[in-house]
Amino acid sequence: MRRKKRFEGLDVLVAERGQALLATAVLLTGSRVAGEDLVQAALERLMRNWNRVHGDREGYLRRTLYHLAVDRWRLRRRRPEVLTVVEPPSQADGTDALHLRQALVQALAMLPPRQRAVLVLRYWEQLSEAEAAELLGCSVGTVKSSASRGLARLRELTAGWALEETGVRGAGR
């Protein structure tokens, strides 16, 4: 009973916003499993600091998600990990959308950490430039330039998709 009162409201927060937090974490990490781990780590931090967090606990949780993701990116830069391609389970409906989503997530994973975080915050979370800047601890100008460069890089990475579908790519060989 004591533990229930200590973390009062946590179960409601997770029930109401858990899927949105997980979706953000998946985009930040590149996989569902890593996203689930990231959300769990953020929840652990929130619980450790529960009494010190006043007001917007979801905001605290989101900031923790982004900071933990950046920490993992930095760690990976020092100790690169080997990624394997995991095929998603086949589905009768919506496979084209699933493949497109997976390709976009993979293209997003090819971006530098700051650009990826800015694009997730701006276009997935739909935060304003000022809100994203505050969350990342940088200037609005940095958010604008990171978003611009990130979108330009995504365009480069995905430019060949339309050509591959129409068969134009193979015609020039």
PDB file of C-alpha atoms in Angstrom:
ATOM      1  CA  MET A   1       0.000   0.000   0.000  1.00  0.00           C
ATOM      2  CA  ARG A   2       2.849   2.367   0.802  1.00  0.00           C
ATOM      3  CA  ARG A   3       4.451   1.852  -2.611  1.00  0.00           C
ATOM      4  CA  LYS A   4       1.117   2.567  -4.307  1.00  0.00           C
ATOM      5  CA  LYS A   5       0.911   5.986  -2.656  1.00  0.00           C
ATOM      6  CA  ARG A   6       4.556   6.741  -3.279  1.00  0.00           C
ATOM      7  CA  PHE A   7       4.195   6.546  -7.080  1.00  0.00           C
ATOM      8  CA  GLU A   8       0.642   7.831  -7.284  1.00  0.00           C
ATOM      9  CA  GLY A   9      -0.237   8.770 -10.851  1.00  0.00           C
ATOM     10  CA  LEU A  10       2.518   6.743 -12.501  1.00  0.00           C
ATOM     11  CA  ASP A  11       0.142   3.993 -13.592  1.00  0.00           C
ATOM     12  CA  VAL A  12      -2.184   6.567 -15.172  1.00  0.00           C
ATOM     13  CA  LEU A  13       0.711   8.271 -16.951  1.00  0.00           C
ATOM     14  CA  VAL A  14       1.950   4.979 -18.392  1.00  0.00           C
ATOM     15  CA  ALA A  15      -1.562   3.842 -19.350  1.00  0.00           C
ATOM     16  CA  GLU A  16      -2.443   7.095 -21.103  1.00  0.00           C
ATOM     17  CA  ARG A  17       0.888   8.089 -22.662  1.00  0.00           C
ATOM     18  CA  GLY A  18       2.863   4.845 -22.752  1.00  0.00           C
ATOM     19  CA  GLN A  19       2.217   4.077 -26.425  1.00  0.00           C
ATOM     20  CA  ALA A  20       3.220   7.581 -27.511  1.00  0.00           C
ATOM     21  CA  LEU A  21       6.379   7.410 -25.390  1.00  0.00           C
ATOM     22  CA  LEU A  22       7.217   3.988 -26.843  1.00  0.00           C
ATOM     23  CA  ALA A  23       6.676   5.230 -30.397  1.00  0.00           C
ATOM     24  CA  THR A  24       9.084   8.102 -29.773  1.00  0.00           C
ATOM     25  CA  ALA A  25      11.634   5.770 -28.206  1.00  0.00           C
ATOM     26  CA  VAL A  26      11.417   3.374 -31.168  1.00  0.00           C
ATOM     27  CA  LEU A  27      12.148   6.241 -33.552  1.00  0.00           C
ATOM     28  CA  LEU A  28      15.056   7.407 -31.425  1.00  0.00           C
ATOM     29  CA  THR A  29      16.619   3.947 -31.146  1.00  0.00           C
ATOM     30  CA  GLY A  30      15.670   2.334 -34.444  1.00  0.00           C
ATOM     31  CA  SER A  31      14.015  -0.808 -33.057  1.00  0.00           C
ATOM     32  CA  ARG A  32      11.090  -1.758 -30.865  1.00  0.00           C
ATOM     33  CA  VAL A  33      13.214  -3.790 -28.447  1.00  0.00           C
ATOM     34  CA  ALA A  34      15.707  -0.970 -27.929  1.00  0.00           C
ATOM     35  CA  GLY A  35      12.806   1.490 -27.643  1.00  0.00           C
ATOM     36  CA  GLU A  36      11.208  -0.605 -24.911  1.00  0.00           C
ATOM     37  CA  ASP A  37      14.531  -0.701 -23.071  1.00  0.00           C
ATOM     38  CA  LEU A  38      14.851   3.071 -23.411  1.00  0.00           C
ATOM     39  CA  VAL A  39      11.352   3.677 -22.021  1.00  0.00           C
ATOM     40  CA  GLN A  40      12.040   1.330 -19.124  1.00  0.00           C
ATOM     41  CA  ALA A  41      15.301   3.101 -18.299  1.00  0.00           C
ATOM     42  CA  ALA A  42      13.525   6.472 -18.409  1.00  0.00           C
ATOM     43  CA  LEU A  43      10.759   5.165 -16.137  1.00  0.00           C
ATOM     44  CA  GLU A  44      13.371   3.889 -13.684  1.00  0.00           C
ATOM     45  CA  ARG A  45      14.935   7.355 -13.540  1.00  0.00           C
ATOM     46  CA  LEU A  46      11.551   8.953 -13.062  1.00  0.00           C
ATOM     47  CA  MET A  47      10.806   6.589 -10.170  1.00  0.00           C
ATOM     48  CA  ARG A  48      14.187   7.252  -8.547  1.00  0.00           C
ATOM     49  CA  ASN A  49      13.520  11.002  -8.709  1.00  0.00           C
ATOM     50  CA  TRP A  50       9.752  10.858  -8.161  1.00  0.00           C
ATOM     51  CA  ASN A  51       9.733  13.128  -5.111  1.00  0.00           C
ATOM     52  CA  ARG A  52      11.930  15.733  -6.798  1.00  0.00           C
ATOM     53  CA  VAL A  53       9.857  15.918  -9.989  1.00  0.00           C
ATOM     54  CA  HIS A  54       7.044  18.408  -9.548  1.00  0.00           C
ATOM     55  CA  GLY A  55       4.617  19.383 -12.254  1.00  0.00           C
ATOM     56  CA  ASP A  56       4.956  17.860 -15.713  1.00  0.00           C
ATOM     57  CA  ARG A  57       6.156  14.315 -15.129  1.00  0.00           C
ATOM     58  CA  GLU A  58       5.613  13.385 -18.783  1.00  0.00           C
ATOM     59  CA  GLY A  59       7.898  16.240 -19.797  1.00  0.00           C
ATOM     60  CA  TYR A  60      10.529  14.966 -17.391  1.00  0.00           C
ATOM     61  CA  LEU A  61      10.101  11.467 -18.839  1.00  0.00           C
ATOM     62  CA  ARG A  62      10.452  12.718 -22.430  1.00  0.00           C
ATOM     63  CA  ARG A  63      13.578  14.732 -21.611  1.00  0.00           C
ATOM     64  CA  THR A  64      15.014  11.659 -19.938  1.00  0.00           C
ATOM     65  CA  LEU A  65      14.231   9.588 -23.058  1.00  0.00           C
ATOM     66  CA  TYR A  66      16.108  12.021 -25.293  1.00  0.00           C
ATOM     67  CA  HIS A  67      19.060  12.352 -22.952  1.00  0.00           C
ATOM     68  CA  LEU A  68      19.377   8.569 -22.550  1.00  0.00           C
ATOM     69  CA  ALA A  69      19.166   8.142 -26.328  1.00  0.00           C
ATOM     70  CA  VAL A  70      21.961  10.673 -26.831  1.00  0.00           C
ATOM     71  CA  ASP A  71      24.042   8.899 -24.180  1.00  0.00           C
ATOM     72  CA  ARG A  72      23.580   5.615 -26.067  1.00  0.00           C
ATOM     73  CA  TRP A  73      24.544   7.238 -29.381  1.00  0.00           C
ATOM     74  CA  ARG A  74      27.716   8.594 -27.816  1.00  0.00           C
ATOM     75  CA  LEU A  75      28.532   5.207 -26.329  1.00  0.00           C
ATOM     76  CA  ARG A  76      27.970   3.549 -29.703  1.00  0.00           C
ATOM     77  CA  ARG A  77      30.327   6.033 -31.321  1.00  0.00           C
ATOM     78  CA  ARG A  78      33.058   4.868 -28.937  1.00  0.00           C
ATOM     79  CA  ARG A  79      32.071   1.195 -29.135  1.00  0.00           C
ATOM     80  CA  PRO A  80      30.183   0.556 -32.391  1.00  0.00           C
ATOM     81  CA  GLU A  81      27.573  -2.157 -32.261  1.00  0.00           C
ATOM     82  CA  VAL A  82      26.850  -4.622 -35.025  1.00  0.00           C
ATOM     83  CA  LEU A  83      23.289  -4.322 -36.237  1.00  0.00           C
ATOM     84  CA  THR A  84      21.437  -7.197 -37.837  1.00  0.00           C
ATOM     85  CA  VAL A  85      18.488  -6.889 -40.134  1.00  0.00           C
ATOM     86  CA  VAL A  86      15.419  -8.454 -38.595  1.00  0.00           C
ATOM     87  CA  GLU A  87      12.548  -9.135 -40.926  1.00  0.00           C
ATOM     88  CA  PRO A  88       9.212  -8.070 -39.496  1.00  0.00           C
ATOM     89  CA  PRO A  89       6.554 -10.754 -39.278  1.00  0.00           C
ATOM     90  CA  SER A  90       4.549 -10.958 -42.479  1.00  0.00           C
ATOM     91  CA  GLN A  91       1.106  -9.407 -42.463  1.00  0.00           C
ATOM     92  CA  ALA A  92      -1.696  -9.866 -44.917  1.00  0.00           C
ATOM     93  CA  ASP A  93      -2.677  -6.182 -44.938  1.00  0.00           C
ATOM     94  CA  GLY A  94      -0.623  -3.027 -44.979  1.00  0.00           C
ATOM     95  CA  THR A  95       2.728  -4.588 -45.835  1.00  0.00           C
ATOM     96  CA  ASP A  96       3.630  -1.781 -48.203  1.00  0.00           C
ATOM     97  CA  ALA A  97       3.086   0.760 -45.446  1.00  0.00           C
ATOM     98  CA  LEU A  98       5.119  -1.375 -43.063  1.00  0.00           C
ATOM     99  CA  HIS A  99       8.017  -1.607 -45.514  1.00  0.00           C
ATOM    100  CA  LEU A 100       7.904   2.121 -46.145  1.00  0.00           C
ATOM    101  CA  ARG A 101       7.864   2.828 -42.411  1.00  0.00           C
ATOM    102  CA  GLN A 102      10.793   0.456 -41.828  1.00  0.00           C
ATOM    103  CA  ALA A 103      12.764   2.055 -44.657  1.00  0.00           C
ATOM    104  CA  LEU A 104      12.087   5.517 -43.256  1.00  0.00           C
ATOM    105  CA  VAL A 105      13.144   4.434 -39.762  1.00  0.00           C
ATOM    106  CA  GLN A 106      16.352   2.976 -41.232  1.00  0.00           C
ATOM    107  CA  ALA A 107      17.000   6.198 -43.148  1.00  0.00           C
ATOM    108  CA  LEU A 108      16.363   8.147 -39.945  1.00  0.00           C
ATOM    109  CA  ALA A 109      18.883   5.926 -38.150  1.00  0.00           C
ATOM    110  CA  MET A 110      21.545   6.978 -40.680  1.00  0.00           C
ATOM    111  CA  LEU A 111      21.329  10.600 -39.559  1.00  0.00           C
ATOM    112  CA  PRO A 112      23.631  12.078 -36.910  1.00  0.00           C
ATOM    113  CA  PRO A 113      22.131  11.991 -33.395  1.00  0.00           C
ATOM    114  CA  ARG A 114      21.226  15.681 -33.153  1.00  0.00           C
ATOM    115  CA  GLN A 115      19.520  15.746 -36.561  1.00  0.00           C
ATOM    116  CA  ARG A 116      17.617  12.578 -35.713  1.00  0.00           C
ATOM    117  CA  ALA A 117      16.491  13.961 -32.346  1.00  0.00           C
ATOM    118  CA  VAL A 118      15.408  17.269 -33.910  1.00  0.00           C
ATOM    119  CA  LEU A 119      13.413  15.540 -36.659  1.00  0.00           C
ATOM    120  CA  VAL A 120      11.709  13.220 -34.169  1.00  0.00           C
ATOM    121  CA  LEU A 121      10.831  16.131 -31.901  1.00  0.00           C
ATOM    122  CA  ARG A 122       9.671  18.452 -34.683  1.00  0.00           C
ATOM    123  CA  TYR A 123       7.836  16.081 -37.013  1.00  0.00           C
ATOM    124  CA  TRP A 124       6.886  13.064 -34.905  1.00  0.00           C
ATOM    125  CA  GLU A 125       6.248  14.760 -31.583  1.00  0.00           C
ATOM    126  CA  GLN A 126       5.120  17.947 -33.383  1.00  0.00           C
ATOM    127  CA  LEU A 127       6.913  20.263 -30.986  1.00  0.00           C
ATOM    128  CA  SER A 128       7.661  23.838 -31.958  1.00  0.00           C
ATOM    129  CA  GLU A 129      11.235  24.897 -32.654  1.00  0.00           C
ATOM    130  CA  ALA A 130      11.370  26.650 -29.292  1.00  0.00           C
ATOM    131  CA  GLU A 131      10.052  23.598 -27.426  1.00  0.00           C
ATOM    132  CA  ALA A 132      12.530  21.305 -29.190  1.00  0.00           C
ATOM    133  CA  ALA A 133      15.382  23.716 -28.442  1.00  0.00           C
ATOM    134  CA  GLU A 134      14.444  23.851 -24.765  1.00  0.00           C
ATOM    135  CA  LEU A 135      14.182  20.079 -24.541  1.00  0.00           C
ATOM    136  CA  LEU A 136      17.544  19.511 -26.233  1.00  0.00           C
ATOM    137  CA  GLY A 137      19.254  22.358 -24.413  1.00  0.00           C
ATOM    138  CA  CYS A 138      20.303  24.233 -27.550  1.00  0.00           C
ATOM    139  CA  SER A 139      19.290  27.364 -29.449  1.00  0.00           C
ATOM    140  CA  VAL A 140      16.330  27.685 -31.797  1.00  0.00           C
ATOM    141  CA  GLY A 141      18.799  28.359 -34.608  1.00  0.00           C
ATOM    142  CA  THR A 142      20.492  25.030 -33.928  1.00  0.00           C
ATOM    143  CA  VAL A 143      17.132  23.277 -34.126  1.00  0.00           C
ATOM    144  CA  LYS A 144      16.336  25.037 -37.419  1.00  0.00           C
ATOM    145  CA  SER A 145      19.674  24.199 -39.024  1.00  0.00           C
ATOM    146  CA  SER A 146      19.619  20.611 -37.731  1.00  0.00           C
ATOM    147  CA  ALA A 147      16.104  20.124 -39.096  1.00  0.00           C
ATOM    148  CA  SER A 148      17.068  21.600 -42.449  1.00  0.00           C
ATOM    149  CA  ARG A 149      20.194  19.461 -42.762  1.00  0.00           C
ATOM    150  CA  GLY A 150      18.381  16.367 -41.516  1.00  0.00           C
ATOM    151  CA  LEU A 151      15.552  16.753 -44.032  1.00  0.00           C
ATOM    152  CA  ALA A 152      18.033  17.372 -46.839  1.00  0.00           C
ATOM    153  CA  ARG A 153      19.931  14.212 -45.888  1.00  0.00           C
ATOM    154  CA  LEU A 154      16.694  12.193 -45.712  1.00  0.00           C
ATOM    155  CA  ARG A 155      15.828  13.429 -49.207  1.00  0.00           C
ATOM    156  CA  GLU A 156      19.238  12.246 -50.429  1.00  0.00           C
ATOM    157  CA  LEU A 157      18.824   8.858 -48.768  1.00  0.00           C
ATOM    158  CA  THR A 158      15.333   8.330 -50.160  1.00  0.00           C
ATOM    159  CA  ALA A 159      15.797   9.906 -53.611  1.00  0.00           C
ATOM    160  CA  GLY A 160      16.341   6.543 -55.300  1.00  0.00           C
ATOM    161  CA  TRP A 161      13.144   4.985 -53.933  1.00  0.00           C
ATOM    162  CA  ALA A 162      10.869   6.351 -56.657  1.00  0.00           C
ATOM    163  CA  LEU A 163      13.405   5.430 -59.317  1.00  0.00           C
ATOM    164  CA  GLU A 164      13.663   1.847 -58.041  1.00  0.00           C
ATOM    165  CA  GLU A 165       9.875   1.437 -58.105  1.00  0.00           C
ATOM    166  CA  THR A 166       9.617   2.574 -61.730  1.00  0.00           C
ATOM    167  CA  GLY A 167      12.648   0.620 -62.888  1.00  0.00           C
ATOM    168  CA  VAL A 168      14.478   3.738 -64.087  1.00  0.00           C
ATOM    169  CA  ARG A 169      17.565   2.945 -62.042  1.00  0.00           C
ATOM    170  CA  GLY A 170      18.339  -0.230 -63.974  1.00  0.00           C
ATOM    171  CA  ALA A 171      17.737   1.408 -67.376  1.00  0.00           C
ATOM    172  CA  GLY A 172      20.918   3.490 -67.262  1.00  0.00           C
ATOM    173  CA  ARG A 173      23.234   0.508 -66.821  1.00  0.00           C
TER     174      ARG A 173
END
